[in-house]
XYZ file of C-alpha atoms in Angstrom:
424
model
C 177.696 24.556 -2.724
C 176.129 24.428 0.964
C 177.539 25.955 4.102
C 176.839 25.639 7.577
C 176.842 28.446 9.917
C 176.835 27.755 13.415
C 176.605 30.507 16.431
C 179.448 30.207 18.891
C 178.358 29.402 22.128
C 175.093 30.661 21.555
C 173.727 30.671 25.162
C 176.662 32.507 26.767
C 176.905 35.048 23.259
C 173.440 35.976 24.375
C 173.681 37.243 27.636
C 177.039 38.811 26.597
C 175.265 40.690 23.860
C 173.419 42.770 26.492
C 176.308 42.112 29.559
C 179.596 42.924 27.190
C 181.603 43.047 30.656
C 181.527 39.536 30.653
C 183.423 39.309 27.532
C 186.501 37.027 28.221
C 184.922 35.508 31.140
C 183.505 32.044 32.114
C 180.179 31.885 31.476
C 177.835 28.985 32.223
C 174.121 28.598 31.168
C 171.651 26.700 33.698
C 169.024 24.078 33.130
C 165.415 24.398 34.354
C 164.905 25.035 38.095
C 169.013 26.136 37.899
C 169.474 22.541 37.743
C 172.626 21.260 35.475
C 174.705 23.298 33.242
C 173.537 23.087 29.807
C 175.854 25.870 27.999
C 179.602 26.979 28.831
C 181.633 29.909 27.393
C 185.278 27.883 26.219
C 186.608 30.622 29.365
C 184.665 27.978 31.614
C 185.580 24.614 29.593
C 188.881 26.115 30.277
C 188.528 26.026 34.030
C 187.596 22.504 34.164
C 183.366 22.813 34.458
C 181.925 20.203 32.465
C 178.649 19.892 30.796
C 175.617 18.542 32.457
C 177.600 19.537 36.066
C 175.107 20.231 38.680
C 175.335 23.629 40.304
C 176.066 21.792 43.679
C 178.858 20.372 42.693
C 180.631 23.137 40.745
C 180.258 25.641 43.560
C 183.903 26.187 44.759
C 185.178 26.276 41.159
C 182.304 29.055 40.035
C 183.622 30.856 43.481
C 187.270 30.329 43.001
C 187.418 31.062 39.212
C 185.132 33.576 39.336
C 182.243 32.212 36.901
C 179.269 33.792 35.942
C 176.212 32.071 36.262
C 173.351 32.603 34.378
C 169.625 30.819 34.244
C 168.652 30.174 30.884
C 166.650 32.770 29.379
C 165.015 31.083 26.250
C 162.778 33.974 25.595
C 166.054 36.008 25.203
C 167.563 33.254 23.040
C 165.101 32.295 20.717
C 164.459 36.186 19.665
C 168.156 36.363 19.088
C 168.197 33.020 16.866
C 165.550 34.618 14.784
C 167.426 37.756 14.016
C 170.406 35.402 12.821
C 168.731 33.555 10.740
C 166.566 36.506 9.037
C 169.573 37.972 8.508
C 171.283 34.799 7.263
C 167.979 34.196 4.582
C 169.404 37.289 2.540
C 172.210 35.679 1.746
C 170.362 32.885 0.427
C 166.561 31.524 -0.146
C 167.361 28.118 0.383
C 168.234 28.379 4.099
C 167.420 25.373 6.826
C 166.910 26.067 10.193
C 169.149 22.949 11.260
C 168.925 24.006 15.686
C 168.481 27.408 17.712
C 171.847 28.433 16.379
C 172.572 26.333 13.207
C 171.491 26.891 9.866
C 172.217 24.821 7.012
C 172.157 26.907 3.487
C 172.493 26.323 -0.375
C 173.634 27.989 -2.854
C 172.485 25.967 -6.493
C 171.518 28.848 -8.841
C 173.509 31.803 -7.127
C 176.081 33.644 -8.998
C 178.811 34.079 -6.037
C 182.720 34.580 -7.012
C 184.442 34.111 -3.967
C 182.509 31.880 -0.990
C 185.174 32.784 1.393
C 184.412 36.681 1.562
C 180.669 35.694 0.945
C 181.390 34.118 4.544
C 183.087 37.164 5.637
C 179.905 39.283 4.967
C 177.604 37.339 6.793
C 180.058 36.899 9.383
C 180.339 40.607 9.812
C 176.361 41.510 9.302
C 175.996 38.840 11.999
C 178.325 40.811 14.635
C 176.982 44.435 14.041
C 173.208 43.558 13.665
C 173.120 41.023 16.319
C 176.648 40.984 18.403
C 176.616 37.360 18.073
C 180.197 35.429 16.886
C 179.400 32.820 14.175
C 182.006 30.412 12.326
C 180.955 29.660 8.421
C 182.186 26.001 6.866
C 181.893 25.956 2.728
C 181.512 22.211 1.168
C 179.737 20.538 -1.655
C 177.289 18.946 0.569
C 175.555 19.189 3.880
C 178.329 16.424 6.293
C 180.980 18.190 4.424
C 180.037 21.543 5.439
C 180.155 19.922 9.236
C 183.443 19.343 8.597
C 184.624 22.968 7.371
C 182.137 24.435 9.809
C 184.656 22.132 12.765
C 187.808 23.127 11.058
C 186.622 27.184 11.378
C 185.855 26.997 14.653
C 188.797 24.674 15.923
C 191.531 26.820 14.212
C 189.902 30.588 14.279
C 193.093 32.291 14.559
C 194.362 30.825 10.707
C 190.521 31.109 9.548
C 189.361 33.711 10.969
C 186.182 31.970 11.216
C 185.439 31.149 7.583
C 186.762 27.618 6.102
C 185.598 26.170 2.285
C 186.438 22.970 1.019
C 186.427 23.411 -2.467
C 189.060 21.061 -4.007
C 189.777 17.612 -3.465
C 193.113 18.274 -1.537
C 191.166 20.206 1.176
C 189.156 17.480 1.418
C 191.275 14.411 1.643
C 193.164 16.660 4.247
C 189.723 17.396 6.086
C 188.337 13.957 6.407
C 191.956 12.560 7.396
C 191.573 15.227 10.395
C 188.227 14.472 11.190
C 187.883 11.829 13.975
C 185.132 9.246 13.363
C 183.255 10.022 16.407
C 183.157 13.993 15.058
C 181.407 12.838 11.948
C 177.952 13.954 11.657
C 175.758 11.183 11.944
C 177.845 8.911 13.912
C 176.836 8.241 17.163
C 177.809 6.404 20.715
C 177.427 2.958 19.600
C 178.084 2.969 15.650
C 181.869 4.812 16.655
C 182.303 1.460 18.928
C 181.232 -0.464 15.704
C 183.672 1.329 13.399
C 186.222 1.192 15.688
C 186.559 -2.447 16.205
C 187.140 -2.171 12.442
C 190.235 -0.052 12.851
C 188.269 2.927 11.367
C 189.396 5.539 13.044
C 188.710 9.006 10.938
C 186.730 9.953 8.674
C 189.335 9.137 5.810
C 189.054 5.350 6.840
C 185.614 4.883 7.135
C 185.649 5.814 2.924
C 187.830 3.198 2.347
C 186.167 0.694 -0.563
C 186.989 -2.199 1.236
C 184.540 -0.870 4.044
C 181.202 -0.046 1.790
C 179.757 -3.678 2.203
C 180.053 -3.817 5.543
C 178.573 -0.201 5.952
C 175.990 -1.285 3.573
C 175.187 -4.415 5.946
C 175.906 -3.009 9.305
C 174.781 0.787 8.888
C 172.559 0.154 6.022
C 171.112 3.184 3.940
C 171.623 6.193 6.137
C 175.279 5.074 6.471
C 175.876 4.257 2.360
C 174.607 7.864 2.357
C 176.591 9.525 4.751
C 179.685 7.465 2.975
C 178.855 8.975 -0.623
C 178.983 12.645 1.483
C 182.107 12.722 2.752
C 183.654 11.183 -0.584
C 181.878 14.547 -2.240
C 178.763 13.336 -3.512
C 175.344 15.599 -2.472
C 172.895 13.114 -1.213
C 171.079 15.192 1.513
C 168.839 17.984 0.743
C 167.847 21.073 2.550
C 164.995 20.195 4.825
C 162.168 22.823 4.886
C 161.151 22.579 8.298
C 157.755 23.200 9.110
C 156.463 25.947 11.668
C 153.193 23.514 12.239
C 154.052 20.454 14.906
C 152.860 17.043 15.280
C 152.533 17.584 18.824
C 152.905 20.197 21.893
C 153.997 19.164 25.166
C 154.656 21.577 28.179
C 156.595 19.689 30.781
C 158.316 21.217 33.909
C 160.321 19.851 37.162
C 158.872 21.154 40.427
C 161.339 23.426 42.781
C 160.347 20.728 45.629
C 158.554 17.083 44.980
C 154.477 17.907 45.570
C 152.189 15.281 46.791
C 149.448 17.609 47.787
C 146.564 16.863 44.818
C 145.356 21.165 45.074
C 149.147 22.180 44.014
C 149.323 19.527 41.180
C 146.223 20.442 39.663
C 147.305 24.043 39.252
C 150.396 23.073 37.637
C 148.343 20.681 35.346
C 145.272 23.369 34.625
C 148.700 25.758 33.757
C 150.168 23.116 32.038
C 147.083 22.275 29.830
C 146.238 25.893 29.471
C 149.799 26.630 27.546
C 149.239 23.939 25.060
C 145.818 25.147 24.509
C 147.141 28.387 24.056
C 149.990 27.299 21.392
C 147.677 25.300 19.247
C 145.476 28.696 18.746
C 148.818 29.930 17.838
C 149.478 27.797 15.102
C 146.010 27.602 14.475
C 145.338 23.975 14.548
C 142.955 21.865 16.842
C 144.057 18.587 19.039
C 142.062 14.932 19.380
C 144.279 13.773 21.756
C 145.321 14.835 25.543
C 147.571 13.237 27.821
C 148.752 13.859 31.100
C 152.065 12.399 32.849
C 153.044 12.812 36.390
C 156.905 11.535 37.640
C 158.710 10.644 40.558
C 161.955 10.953 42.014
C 162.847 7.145 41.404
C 166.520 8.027 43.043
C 164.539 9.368 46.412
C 162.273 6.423 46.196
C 161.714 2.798 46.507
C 159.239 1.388 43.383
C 159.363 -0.242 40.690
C 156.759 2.286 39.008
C 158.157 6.017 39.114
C 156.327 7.196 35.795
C 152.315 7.680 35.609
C 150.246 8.864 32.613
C 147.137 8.680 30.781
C 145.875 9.705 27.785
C 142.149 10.724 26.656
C 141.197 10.743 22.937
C 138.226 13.378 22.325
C 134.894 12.432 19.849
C 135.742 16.020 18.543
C 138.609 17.958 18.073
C 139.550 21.065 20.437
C 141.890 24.228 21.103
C 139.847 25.585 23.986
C 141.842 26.235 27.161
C 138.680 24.825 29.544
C 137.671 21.847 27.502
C 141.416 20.718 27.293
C 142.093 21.812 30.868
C 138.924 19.826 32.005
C 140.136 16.884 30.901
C 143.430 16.864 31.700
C 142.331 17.549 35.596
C 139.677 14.885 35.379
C 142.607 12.309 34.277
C 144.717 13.905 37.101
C 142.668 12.468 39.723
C 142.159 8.920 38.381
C 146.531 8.976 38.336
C 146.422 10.566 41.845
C 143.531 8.020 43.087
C 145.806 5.659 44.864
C 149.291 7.235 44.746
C 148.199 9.818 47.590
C 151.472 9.818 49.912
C 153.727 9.504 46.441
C 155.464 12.679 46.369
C 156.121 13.754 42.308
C 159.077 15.819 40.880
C 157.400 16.757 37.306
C 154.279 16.645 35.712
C 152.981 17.808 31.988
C 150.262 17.807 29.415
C 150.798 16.921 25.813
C 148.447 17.166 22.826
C 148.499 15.285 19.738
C 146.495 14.269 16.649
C 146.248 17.806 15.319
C 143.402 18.935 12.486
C 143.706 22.447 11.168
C 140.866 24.998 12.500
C 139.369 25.781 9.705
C 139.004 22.254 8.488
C 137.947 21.091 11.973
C 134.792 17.922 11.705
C 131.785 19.093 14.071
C 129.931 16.009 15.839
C 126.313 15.752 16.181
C 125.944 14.346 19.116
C 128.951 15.374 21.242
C 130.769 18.595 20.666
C 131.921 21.472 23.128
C 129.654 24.183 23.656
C 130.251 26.510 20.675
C 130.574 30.093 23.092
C 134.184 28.631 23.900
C 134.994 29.680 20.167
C 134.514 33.576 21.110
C 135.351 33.296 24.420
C 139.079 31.932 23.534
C 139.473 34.753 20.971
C 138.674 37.365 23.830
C 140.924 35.806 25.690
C 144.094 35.709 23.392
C 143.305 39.509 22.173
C 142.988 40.633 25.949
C 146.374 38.578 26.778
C 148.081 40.081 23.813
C 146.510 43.182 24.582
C 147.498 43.600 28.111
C 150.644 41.361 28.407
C 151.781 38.822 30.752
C 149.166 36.425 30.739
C 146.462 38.601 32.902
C 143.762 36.296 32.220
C 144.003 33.272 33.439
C 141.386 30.430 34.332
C 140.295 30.248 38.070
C 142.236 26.809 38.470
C 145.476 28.983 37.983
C 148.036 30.812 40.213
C 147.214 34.056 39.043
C 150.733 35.156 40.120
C 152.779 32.475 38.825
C 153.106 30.620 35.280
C 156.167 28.619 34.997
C 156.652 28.515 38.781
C 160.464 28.013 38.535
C 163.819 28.462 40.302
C 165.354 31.064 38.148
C 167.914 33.108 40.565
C 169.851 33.694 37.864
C 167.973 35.117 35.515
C 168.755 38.406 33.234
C 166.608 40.169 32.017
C 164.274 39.918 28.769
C 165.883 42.304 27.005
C 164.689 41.856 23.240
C 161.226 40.628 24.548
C 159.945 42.745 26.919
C 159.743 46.447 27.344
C 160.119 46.522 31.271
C 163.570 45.094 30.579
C 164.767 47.184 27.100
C 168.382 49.182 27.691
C 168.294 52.488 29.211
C 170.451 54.947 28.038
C 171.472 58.154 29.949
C 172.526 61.254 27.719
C 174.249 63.922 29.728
């Protein structure tokens, strides 16, 4: 048996966690530089604000219905998402970490009598260790699970959260409720495929007379997806790695730069943050590449996007090696492109090789002080908080450098912002 448990508006649940007056209120979430909205509370889906609206052009309905407006606070969200799924790896070992606030789970070698008040325990943990809402869906396989995990949250009042297919009549009923464009897996273009077919729900697209032309048309992933929602378990729990393949920190300017002094401090920042994560996961990077954009709806070209990438004789984690390079490759993309104003630039890393199994070069290697000098660094950061020590190339003041007048406060993450309590 698997089940999917899936936070309910996460974003929103957050800042409500710590801001419970805003219970029963439209809520909206903001995108970097308070750009678009990226999260909604259903009390704003309710009032009409749709997702991806930019703040602009929502103004007299936040005004007029009241909405609360929040920046997004991802420090504050990913803390949260780890106490869920701690929490939710008691209930079982074999737990994937499907998004910030899904988590897939299996149950193959557990003893448990009754999956419905299974559900209703981590439901309830959930709420009083956390204070985020969560709606449970019981199937024999991973799509399946989707499906309960949609029926839960669409009819909470009957469910109560909690929904397990576990006989066939719940799930003939299920799939014959579940449109085709809900299924998991199907996207844009293959529901305008299936339609034209006359395959409408998920009941239709089972149908035998449709598994050659699924087998032609969608080929393996959608044979597999067919033997799921007819009850077969096909996909496995994915262990997720905590290691990546690659880091990239990317960010949109409050106001397009052009000036080459401002875009190497966001690039030196940049660079220095993807230095600072590979350290973290303890790994060492080959390859660096730099990207600046512009505004192509502001401006005339047929070239908005710049980048270039540098691939090292010797692999590196240091902050000034990687930072070097990145600003070197800055100026050959600025060379030229002087009066070009950009809207975003980043860094990205690749071609990772772990630390300790990292291949020294005899003729061309970095000097070997920046070794000791990094550590100092990180302990002195960790140490003393907030990034104090920063390379000279940086704003020492600023890291991320974005429009965030929304913002609540860090309150899981930082002890200038923990609760106060006043006993009288």
């Amino acid at each position: 048996m698997y089940a999917l448990v899936d936070c309910n508006n996460f974003y929103a649940s957050c800042e409500r966690v710590f801001q419970p007056e805003f219970n029963g209120k439209p809520v909206v979430i903001l995108s970097n530089n308070d750009g678009c909205v990226i999260a909604r509370s259903n009390e704003a889906k309710a009032v009409g604000i749709p997702m991806g609206a930019p703040l602009f052009q929502i103004k007299d309905v936040v005004k007029e219905k009241n909405v609360k407006v929040f920046s997004s606070n991802y420090a504050l969200y990913g803390d949260l998402s780890n106490r869920v799924m701690r929490i939710l790896s008691k209930f079982s070992p074999n737990l994937e970490i499907y998004s910030i606030d899904e988590a897939f789970m299996n149950f193959d070698g557990m003893a448990v009598p009754d999956f419905h008040n299974y559900g209703v325990q981590m439901k309830k943990r959930i709420q009083k260790w956390v204070g985020i809402p969560v709606c449970v869906g019981f199937a024999p396989n991973k799509t399946l699970a989707k499906v309960a995990n949609k029926i839960a949250k669409k009819f909470q009042d009957k469910t109560s959260g909690i929904y397990c297919i576990d006989t066939e009549e719940k799930r003939i009923k299920a799939l014959k409720w579940t449109k085709i464009e809900d299924v998991w897996g199907i996207g844009n273009r293959t529901t305008k495929k299936v339609k034209l077919r006359n395959i409408n729900t998920a009941f239709d697209f089972i149908q035998p007379q449709n598994e050659n032309w699924i087998r032609k048309e969608l080929g393996v992933v959608g044979l597999r997806l067919k033997y799921e929602l007819e009850g077969k378990s096909v996909l496995d729990l994915e262990l997720i790695s905590n290691q990546k393949k690659s880091i990239a920190t990317t960010r949109s300017f409050p106001k397009q730069i052009s000036d080459f002094d401002l875009l190497r401090e966001r690039v030196a920042t940049f660079a220095s943050i993807c230095a600072e994560k590979l350290r973290q996961q303890k790994d060492c990077c080959h390859t660096i590449i730099v990207m600046l954009i512009i505004d192509r709806h502001t401006v005339k070209t047929s070239k908005y996007y710049f980048n270039m990438a540098v691939t090292l004789p010797f692999a590196t984690n240091s902050t000034l090696t990687i930072s070097n390079v990145a600003i070197e490759m800055l100026k050959k993309l600025h060379a030229g492109n002087e009066n070009m104003k950009f809207k975003k630039a980043g860094v990205v890393v690749s071609e990772f090789v772990p630390e300790n199994c990292k291949q020294f070069q005899l003729f061309e290697e970095e000097n070997p002080k920046h070794l000791a000098l990094m550590k100092t660094i990180d302990y002195l950061n960790k140490k003393i908080g907030d990034k104090k020590v920063k390379l000279a190339s940086q704003n020492l003041n600023l890291t991320w450098n974005m429009r965030q007048n929304h913002l609540s406060p860090k309150f899981t993450t930082n002890f200038k912002d923990i609760l106060e309590i006043k006993c009288q």
